[in-house]
């Protein structure tokens, strides 16, 4: 099934729901480069692309539901497409993975990826982003690899570049492509690429930063019962896959980290408030109930909460 562009772009609304994702897969291959894709949530899927070509720069506003997109070695070998692309996140959260790095995309941030090497884009929920696509031949940049999967975010020069492209795309969609600005697009794209390349961390630095973020999130969230991997991943702006990968490298599970933080809190409360019922201690420290507190406390401390309060076990 091929995708035929309408006046304002493409949309899965053009087909019935049973064929929506198959149609979407064709859309993104026609709009960008050859890609494999799959939905990551059950149920209906919807997506649309508003595309404009302005000289050598192509601008596509993508609005879609959760999905994973892969540019694989076999697709690269078959298609020989030579582009640099940048995702500017407008709504929702996503990840760009390439060259051993993972860039988290939140609203206002931008990350580059290269069509000549494998990459993955992953979105856990509904999102909207602007994709800027430029032929590699138009960019006299030697060290592209240093710039891929590095997020430019927050105030500063990178934000000025993202604002430029968002504004340019908006003007083009409204039928006013601002021709005076178009010649500057490639130069600003190259400039942002240089910013990303100069700030690229190695994968070990990236993982260390994610681990620190995860530990801070757990310390902040452990007091609430029922905290899930999805909750922690969302709080850290990473995918479940990235969350489990960095914890596996540390040799700890999410369950263990939550348990240890809740037990730490319980030890403080047990000694500070000796008359507080054990069930109330459990609720205050994020345990689902008294039995869960007893089990976790014995695993970590080696004695029951009551014995610990009475002075047994370490202090």
mmCIF file of C-alpha atoms in Angstrom:
data_model
loop_
_atom_site.group_PDB
_atom_site.id
_atom_site.type_symbol
_atom_site.label_atom_id
_atom_site.label_comp_id
_atom_site.label_asym_id
_atom_site.label_seq_id
_atom_site.Cartn_x
_atom_site.Cartn_y
_atom_site.Cartn_z
ATOM 1 C CA UNK A 1 0.000 0.000 0.000
ATOM 2 C CA UNK A 2 1.487 3.369 -0.990
ATOM 3 C CA UNK A 3 0.828 6.699 0.675
ATOM 4 C CA UNK A 4 -0.423 9.520 -1.509
ATOM 5 C CA UNK A 5 0.081 13.042 -0.096
ATOM 6 C CA UNK A 6 -3.011 15.180 0.292
ATOM 7 C CA UNK A 7 -2.833 18.942 0.040
ATOM 8 C CA UNK A 8 -1.986 19.295 3.716
ATOM 9 C CA UNK A 9 -0.239 15.980 4.321
ATOM 10 C CA UNK A 10 -1.248 12.444 5.256
ATOM 11 C CA UNK A 11 -3.465 10.862 7.916
ATOM 12 C CA UNK A 12 -4.611 7.422 9.031
ATOM 13 C CA UNK A 13 -8.136 8.868 8.954
ATOM 14 C CA UNK A 14 -8.019 8.001 5.239
ATOM 15 C CA UNK A 15 -8.308 4.256 5.992
ATOM 16 C CA UNK A 16 -10.335 2.021 8.299
ATOM 17 C CA UNK A 17 -8.916 1.244 11.719
ATOM 18 C CA UNK A 18 -8.006 -2.365 10.852
ATOM 19 C CA UNK A 19 -5.437 -1.075 8.369
ATOM 20 C CA UNK A 20 -4.412 2.116 10.191
ATOM 21 C CA UNK A 21 -0.965 1.065 11.376
ATOM 22 C CA UNK A 22 -0.037 -0.647 8.120
ATOM 23 C CA UNK A 23 -0.973 2.555 6.362
ATOM 24 C CA UNK A 24 1.016 4.559 8.905
ATOM 25 C CA UNK A 25 4.089 2.446 8.254
ATOM 26 C CA UNK A 26 3.847 3.350 4.580
ATOM 27 C CA UNK A 27 3.361 7.024 5.438
ATOM 28 C CA UNK A 28 6.518 7.364 7.498
ATOM 29 C CA UNK A 29 8.573 5.490 4.886
ATOM 30 C CA UNK A 30 7.351 7.843 2.169
ATOM 31 C CA UNK A 31 7.799 10.985 4.275
ATOM 32 C CA UNK A 32 11.238 10.145 5.711
ATOM 33 C CA UNK A 33 13.379 7.052 4.985
ATOM 34 C CA UNK A 34 12.668 3.321 4.903
ATOM 35 C CA UNK A 35 11.682 2.270 8.419
ATOM 36 C CA UNK A 36 10.154 -0.609 10.338
ATOM 37 C CA UNK A 37 7.537 0.314 12.931
ATOM 38 C CA UNK A 38 5.204 -1.257 15.449
ATOM 39 C CA UNK A 39 2.613 0.065 17.919
ATOM 40 C CA UNK A 40 3.521 -0.294 21.589
ATOM 41 C CA UNK A 41 0.018 -0.067 23.065
ATOM 42 C CA UNK A 42 -3.087 -2.130 22.262
ATOM 43 C CA UNK A 43 -6.155 -0.538 20.761
ATOM 44 C CA UNK A 44 -6.845 1.934 17.964
ATOM 45 C CA UNK A 45 -4.010 3.870 16.373
ATOM 46 C CA UNK A 46 -4.087 7.329 14.800
ATOM 47 C CA UNK A 47 -1.403 9.428 13.191
ATOM 48 C CA UNK A 48 -0.938 12.310 10.768
ATOM 49 C CA UNK A 49 1.935 14.060 9.000
ATOM 50 C CA UNK A 50 1.888 17.615 7.687
ATOM 51 C CA UNK A 51 4.827 17.925 5.303
ATOM 52 C CA UNK A 52 6.471 20.860 3.543
ATOM 53 C CA UNK A 53 9.658 20.958 1.456
ATOM 54 C CA UNK A 54 11.497 24.289 1.540
ATOM 55 C CA UNK A 55 14.489 24.025 -0.754
ATOM 56 C CA UNK A 56 16.867 21.418 0.654
ATOM 57 C CA UNK A 57 15.059 21.341 3.997
ATOM 58 C CA UNK A 58 11.978 19.178 4.591
ATOM 59 C CA UNK A 59 9.723 19.932 7.551
ATOM 60 C CA UNK A 60 7.197 17.369 8.795
ATOM 61 C CA UNK A 61 4.913 17.837 11.776
ATOM 62 C CA UNK A 62 4.090 14.371 13.112
ATOM 63 C CA UNK A 63 1.153 13.765 15.441
ATOM 64 C CA UNK A 64 0.657 10.139 16.439
ATOM 65 C CA UNK A 65 0.015 7.529 19.090
ATOM 66 C CA UNK A 66 2.615 5.385 20.876
ATOM 67 C CA UNK A 67 5.019 3.474 18.636
ATOM 68 C CA UNK A 68 8.541 2.239 18.090
ATOM 69 C CA UNK A 69 10.352 3.003 14.838
ATOM 70 C CA UNK A 70 13.601 1.335 13.734
ATOM 71 C CA UNK A 71 16.044 2.115 10.975
ATOM 72 C CA UNK A 72 17.749 -1.279 10.625
ATOM 73 C CA UNK A 73 20.942 -2.362 8.857
ATOM 74 C CA UNK A 74 18.965 -4.326 6.286
ATOM 75 C CA UNK A 75 16.792 -1.304 5.447
ATOM 76 C CA UNK A 76 19.901 0.875 5.144
ATOM 77 C CA UNK A 77 21.514 -1.645 2.790
ATOM 78 C CA UNK A 78 18.433 -1.723 0.568
ATOM 79 C CA UNK A 79 17.540 1.971 0.443
ATOM 80 C CA UNK A 80 20.848 3.942 0.487
ATOM 81 C CA UNK A 81 19.105 7.100 1.754
ATOM 82 C CA UNK A 82 21.603 9.678 2.991
ATOM 83 C CA UNK A 83 19.947 12.214 5.297
ATOM 84 C CA UNK A 84 20.418 13.839 8.634
ATOM 85 C CA UNK A 85 17.220 14.265 10.598
ATOM 86 C CA UNK A 86 16.369 16.146 13.758
ATOM 87 C CA UNK A 87 13.309 15.657 15.940
ATOM 88 C CA UNK A 88 12.028 18.729 17.753
ATOM 89 C CA UNK A 89 9.581 17.564 20.414
ATOM 90 C CA UNK A 90 6.405 19.625 20.644
ATOM 91 C CA UNK A 91 4.247 17.482 22.949
ATOM 92 C CA UNK A 92 4.735 14.234 24.844
ATOM 93 C CA UNK A 93 7.968 12.375 25.411
ATOM 94 C CA UNK A 94 10.193 10.258 23.199
ATOM 95 C CA UNK A 95 13.658 8.779 22.849
ATOM 96 C CA UNK A 96 16.216 8.757 20.057
ATOM 97 C CA UNK A 97 18.792 5.944 20.239
ATOM 98 C CA UNK A 98 21.879 5.847 17.998
ATOM 99 C CA UNK A 99 25.623 5.234 18.285
ATOM 100 C CA UNK A 100 25.354 3.889 21.842
ATOM 101 C CA UNK A 101 23.574 6.977 23.152
ATOM 102 C CA UNK A 102 19.995 7.625 24.199
ATOM 103 C CA UNK A 103 18.546 11.139 24.002
ATOM 104 C CA UNK A 104 15.340 11.851 25.891
ATOM 105 C CA UNK A 105 13.011 14.204 24.053
ATOM 106 C CA UNK A 106 10.650 16.410 25.993
ATOM 107 C CA UNK A 107 8.796 19.489 24.784
ATOM 108 C CA UNK A 108 11.236 22.034 23.363
ATOM 109 C CA UNK A 109 14.198 19.672 22.966
ATOM 110 C CA UNK A 110 15.894 18.543 19.760
ATOM 111 C CA UNK A 111 18.020 15.520 18.808
ATOM 112 C CA UNK A 112 19.738 14.426 15.593
ATOM 113 C CA UNK A 113 19.967 11.021 13.907
ATOM 114 C CA UNK A 114 21.695 9.814 10.760
ATOM 115 C CA UNK A 115 19.909 7.676 8.151
ATOM 116 C CA UNK A 116 23.154 5.906 7.171
ATOM 117 C CA UNK A 117 23.408 4.072 10.526
ATOM 118 C CA UNK A 118 20.825 2.166 12.611
ATOM 119 C CA UNK A 119 18.657 4.160 14.971
ATOM 120 C CA UNK A 120 15.499 3.785 17.034
ATOM 121 C CA UNK A 121 12.742 6.242 17.899
ATOM 122 C CA UNK A 122 10.397 5.252 20.709
ATOM 123 C CA UNK A 123 7.287 6.983 22.055
ATOM 124 C CA UNK A 124 5.371 5.513 24.972
ATOM 125 C CA UNK A 125 2.263 7.628 24.520
ATOM 126 C CA UNK A 126 0.625 10.150 22.203
ATOM 127 C CA UNK A 127 3.113 12.740 20.946
ATOM 128 C CA UNK A 128 3.678 15.561 18.485
ATOM 129 C CA UNK A 129 7.011 16.559 16.990
ATOM 130 C CA UNK A 130 8.578 18.437 14.118
ATOM 131 C CA UNK A 131 11.042 16.433 12.018
ATOM 132 C CA UNK A 132 13.643 18.455 10.101
ATOM 133 C CA UNK A 133 15.329 16.515 7.297
ATOM 134 C CA UNK A 134 18.381 17.645 5.315
ATOM 135 C CA UNK A 135 20.506 15.732 2.752
ATOM 136 C CA UNK A 136 23.949 14.895 4.117
ATOM 137 C CA UNK A 137 25.450 16.359 0.934
ATOM 138 C CA UNK A 138 24.172 19.809 1.942
ATOM 139 C CA UNK A 139 26.086 19.713 5.236
ATOM 140 C CA UNK A 140 29.868 20.123 5.217
ATOM 141 C CA UNK A 141 30.145 18.566 8.672
ATOM 142 C CA UNK A 142 32.904 16.034 9.232
ATOM 143 C CA UNK A 143 32.022 14.459 12.574
ATOM 144 C CA UNK A 144 28.306 13.787 12.406
ATOM 145 C CA UNK A 145 28.621 10.698 14.597
ATOM 146 C CA UNK A 146 29.516 12.847 17.619
ATOM 147 C CA UNK A 147 26.228 14.729 17.371
ATOM 148 C CA UNK A 148 23.659 11.933 17.062
ATOM 149 C CA UNK A 149 21.292 11.079 19.938
ATOM 150 C CA UNK A 150 22.321 14.127 21.969
ATOM 151 C CA UNK A 151 19.430 16.228 23.253
ATOM 152 C CA UNK A 152 19.631 20.004 22.949
ATOM 153 C CA UNK A 153 17.208 21.411 25.490
ATOM 154 C CA UNK A 154 16.588 24.289 27.826
ATOM 155 C CA UNK A 155 17.468 27.954 27.241
ATOM 156 C CA UNK A 156 20.434 28.907 25.102
ATOM 157 C CA UNK A 157 21.522 28.745 21.453
ATOM 158 C CA UNK A 158 19.915 25.346 20.851
ATOM 159 C CA UNK A 159 16.528 26.686 21.896
ATOM 160 C CA UNK A 160 16.862 29.546 19.428
ATOM 161 C CA UNK A 161 17.382 27.020 16.626
ATOM 162 C CA UNK A 162 14.376 24.904 17.637
ATOM 163 C CA UNK A 163 12.208 28.023 17.855
ATOM 164 C CA UNK A 164 13.344 29.009 14.358
ATOM 165 C CA UNK A 165 12.347 25.678 12.821
ATOM 166 C CA UNK A 166 9.046 25.506 14.703
ATOM 167 C CA UNK A 167 8.191 28.998 13.494
ATOM 168 C CA UNK A 168 9.291 28.218 9.929
ATOM 169 C CA UNK A 169 7.115 25.095 9.862
ATOM 170 C CA UNK A 170 4.136 27.022 11.245
ATOM 171 C CA UNK A 171 4.481 29.713 8.596
ATOM 172 C CA UNK A 172 4.797 27.080 5.850
ATOM 173 C CA UNK A 173 1.704 25.206 7.050
ATOM 174 C CA UNK A 174 -0.239 28.467 7.072
ATOM 175 C CA UNK A 175 0.746 29.031 3.434
ATOM 176 C CA UNK A 176 3.346 31.708 4.192
ATOM 177 C CA UNK A 177 6.738 29.949 3.911
ATOM 178 C CA UNK A 178 8.791 33.097 4.689
ATOM 179 C CA UNK A 179 11.169 32.746 1.724
ATOM 180 C CA UNK A 180 13.617 35.199 3.242
ATOM 181 C CA UNK A 181 14.234 32.793 6.121
ATOM 182 C CA UNK A 182 14.549 29.579 4.108
ATOM 183 C CA UNK A 183 18.197 30.179 3.009
ATOM 184 C CA UNK A 184 19.231 30.298 6.674
ATOM 185 C CA UNK A 185 17.683 26.929 7.537
ATOM 186 C CA UNK A 186 20.601 24.707 6.464
ATOM 187 C CA UNK A 187 23.133 26.945 8.211
ATOM 188 C CA UNK A 188 21.180 26.870 11.481
ATOM 189 C CA UNK A 189 20.724 23.120 11.184
ATOM 190 C CA UNK A 190 24.497 22.727 10.805
ATOM 191 C CA UNK A 191 25.083 25.103 13.708
ATOM 192 C CA UNK A 192 22.825 23.055 16.009
ATOM 193 C CA UNK A 193 24.567 19.887 14.831
ATOM 194 C CA UNK A 194 27.857 21.401 15.958
ATOM 195 C CA UNK A 195 26.371 22.284 19.347
ATOM 196 C CA UNK A 196 25.233 18.702 19.808
ATOM 197 C CA UNK A 197 28.605 17.311 18.752
ATOM 198 C CA UNK A 198 30.491 19.482 21.212
ATOM 199 C CA UNK A 199 28.340 18.363 24.148
ATOM 200 C CA UNK A 200 27.977 14.635 23.367
ATOM 201 C CA UNK A 201 28.640 12.428 26.393
ATOM 202 C CA UNK A 202 29.915 8.882 26.097
ATOM 203 C CA UNK A 203 27.394 6.102 26.764
ATOM 204 C CA UNK A 204 28.861 5.414 30.213
ATOM 205 C CA UNK A 205 28.324 9.071 31.214
ATOM 206 C CA UNK A 206 24.774 8.972 29.891
ATOM 207 C CA UNK A 207 23.980 5.812 31.863
ATOM 208 C CA UNK A 208 25.462 7.282 35.037
ATOM 209 C CA UNK A 209 23.266 10.360 34.645
ATOM 210 C CA UNK A 210 20.186 8.198 34.107
ATOM 211 C CA UNK A 211 21.019 6.119 37.192
ATOM 212 C CA UNK A 212 21.297 9.247 39.311
ATOM 213 C CA UNK A 213 17.955 10.461 37.984
ATOM 214 C CA UNK A 214 16.346 7.086 38.714
ATOM 215 C CA UNK A 215 17.639 7.041 42.297
ATOM 216 C CA UNK A 216 16.347 10.558 42.883
ATOM 217 C CA UNK A 217 12.953 9.610 41.459
ATOM 218 C CA UNK A 218 12.718 6.524 43.664
ATOM 219 C CA UNK A 219 13.605 8.534 46.754
ATOM 220 C CA UNK A 220 10.872 10.984 45.807
ATOM 221 C CA UNK A 221 8.180 8.444 44.856
ATOM 222 C CA UNK A 222 8.713 5.504 47.220
ATOM 223 C CA UNK A 223 6.229 6.861 49.770
ATOM 224 C CA UNK A 224 3.372 6.156 47.372
ATOM 225 C CA UNK A 225 2.151 2.534 47.150
ATOM 226 C CA UNK A 226 1.815 0.925 43.738
ATOM 227 C CA UNK A 227 4.678 2.791 42.052
ATOM 228 C CA UNK A 228 5.312 1.024 38.736
ATOM 229 C CA UNK A 229 8.186 0.862 36.284
ATOM 230 C CA UNK A 230 6.095 3.027 33.962
ATOM 231 C CA UNK A 231 5.752 5.658 36.705
ATOM 232 C CA UNK A 232 9.491 5.775 37.391
ATOM 233 C CA UNK A 233 10.413 5.781 33.696
ATOM 234 C CA UNK A 234 8.003 8.649 33.013
ATOM 235 C CA UNK A 235 9.357 10.647 35.967
ATOM 236 C CA UNK A 236 12.889 10.185 34.601
ATOM 237 C CA UNK A 237 11.923 10.893 30.970
ATOM 238 C CA UNK A 238 13.261 7.533 29.782
ATOM 239 C CA UNK A 239 11.636 4.394 28.387
ATOM 240 C CA UNK A 240 11.065 1.223 30.407
ATOM 241 C CA UNK A 241 13.755 -0.416 28.290
ATOM 242 C CA UNK A 242 16.316 2.232 29.238
ATOM 243 C CA UNK A 243 15.265 2.096 32.899
ATOM 244 C CA UNK A 244 15.782 -1.664 33.102
ATOM 245 C CA UNK A 245 19.036 -1.508 31.136
ATOM 246 C CA UNK A 246 20.740 0.987 33.459
ATOM 247 C CA UNK A 247 19.495 -0.825 36.575
ATOM 248 C CA UNK A 248 20.716 -4.167 35.211
ATOM 249 C CA UNK A 249 24.176 -2.641 34.710
ATOM 250 C CA UNK A 250 24.056 -1.570 38.371
ATOM 251 C CA UNK A 251 22.996 -5.069 39.441
ATOM 252 C CA UNK A 252 19.820 -3.886 41.176
ATOM 253 C CA UNK A 253 16.174 -4.316 40.336
ATOM 254 C CA UNK A 254 13.519 -1.619 40.606
ATOM 255 C CA UNK A 255 11.718 -3.747 43.189
ATOM 256 C CA UNK A 256 14.853 -3.881 45.371
ATOM 257 C CA UNK A 257 15.448 -0.152 45.151
ATOM 258 C CA UNK A 258 11.850 0.681 46.086
ATOM 259 C CA UNK A 259 11.898 -1.884 48.899
ATOM 260 C CA UNK A 260 15.168 -0.565 50.353
ATOM 261 C CA UNK A 261 13.998 3.047 50.266
ATOM 262 C CA UNK A 262 10.694 2.146 51.951
ATOM 263 C CA UNK A 263 12.486 0.112 54.622
ATOM 264 C CA UNK A 264 14.873 3.019 55.222
ATOM 265 C CA UNK A 265 11.875 5.293 55.803
ATOM 266 C CA UNK A 266 10.207 2.726 58.041
ATOM 267 C CA UNK A 267 13.297 2.422 60.242
ATOM 268 C CA UNK A 268 13.259 6.170 60.807
ATOM 269 C CA UNK A 269 9.529 6.255 61.609
ATOM 270 C CA UNK A 270 9.661 3.204 63.914
ATOM 271 C CA UNK A 271 12.306 4.805 66.110
ATOM 272 C CA UNK A 272 10.948 8.365 65.899
ATOM 273 C CA UNK A 273 7.309 7.463 66.671
ATOM 274 C CA UNK A 274 7.319 4.396 68.947
ATOM 275 C CA UNK A 275 3.549 4.496 69.546
ATOM 276 C CA UNK A 276 2.526 4.613 65.891
ATOM 277 C CA UNK A 277 0.818 1.334 64.865
ATOM 278 C CA UNK A 278 2.816 -0.857 62.490
ATOM 279 C CA UNK A 279 0.013 -0.672 59.917
ATOM 280 C CA UNK A 280 0.229 3.125 59.969
ATOM 281 C CA UNK A 281 4.009 2.958 59.532
ATOM 282 C CA UNK A 282 3.479 0.723 56.485
ATOM 283 C CA UNK A 283 1.030 3.177 54.909
ATOM 284 C CA UNK A 284 3.228 6.180 55.576
ATOM 285 C CA UNK A 285 6.280 4.535 53.993
ATOM 286 C CA UNK A 286 4.674 3.313 50.770
ATOM 287 C CA UNK A 287 3.950 -0.323 51.619
ATOM 288 C CA UNK A 288 0.672 -1.818 50.446
ATOM 289 C CA UNK A 289 0.023 -3.191 53.927
ATOM 290 C CA UNK A 290 1.478 -4.439 57.195
ATOM 291 C CA UNK A 291 2.340 -7.874 55.780
ATOM 292 C CA UNK A 292 4.376 -6.332 52.965
ATOM 293 C CA UNK A 293 6.266 -4.196 55.492
ATOM 294 C CA UNK A 294 7.063 -7.262 57.652
ATOM 295 C CA UNK A 295 8.323 -9.244 54.660
ATOM 296 C CA UNK A 296 10.491 -6.410 53.296
ATOM 297 C CA UNK A 297 11.846 -5.532 56.726
ATOM 298 C CA UNK A 298 12.986 -9.114 57.371
ATOM 299 C CA UNK A 299 14.617 -9.255 53.923
ATOM 300 C CA UNK A 300 16.637 -6.077 54.520
ATOM 301 C CA UNK A 301 17.153 -5.786 58.296
ATOM 302 C CA UNK A 302 16.815 -9.419 59.357
ATOM 303 C CA UNK A 303 14.269 -8.821 62.135
ATOM 304 C CA UNK A 304 10.613 -7.813 62.318
ATOM 305 C CA UNK A 305 9.589 -4.139 62.573
ATOM 306 C CA UNK A 306 8.441 -4.708 66.161
ATOM 307 C CA UNK A 307 11.766 -6.235 67.181
ATOM 308 C CA UNK A 308 13.649 -3.415 65.489
ATOM 309 C CA UNK A 309 11.560 -0.858 67.360
ATOM 310 C CA UNK A 310 12.279 -2.663 70.618
ATOM 311 C CA UNK A 311 16.005 -2.405 69.980
ATOM 312 C CA UNK A 312 16.891 -5.616 68.143
ATOM 313 C CA UNK A 313 18.727 -5.494 64.820
ATOM 314 C CA UNK A 314 21.142 -2.820 63.723
ATOM 315 C CA UNK A 315 20.424 0.823 64.368
#
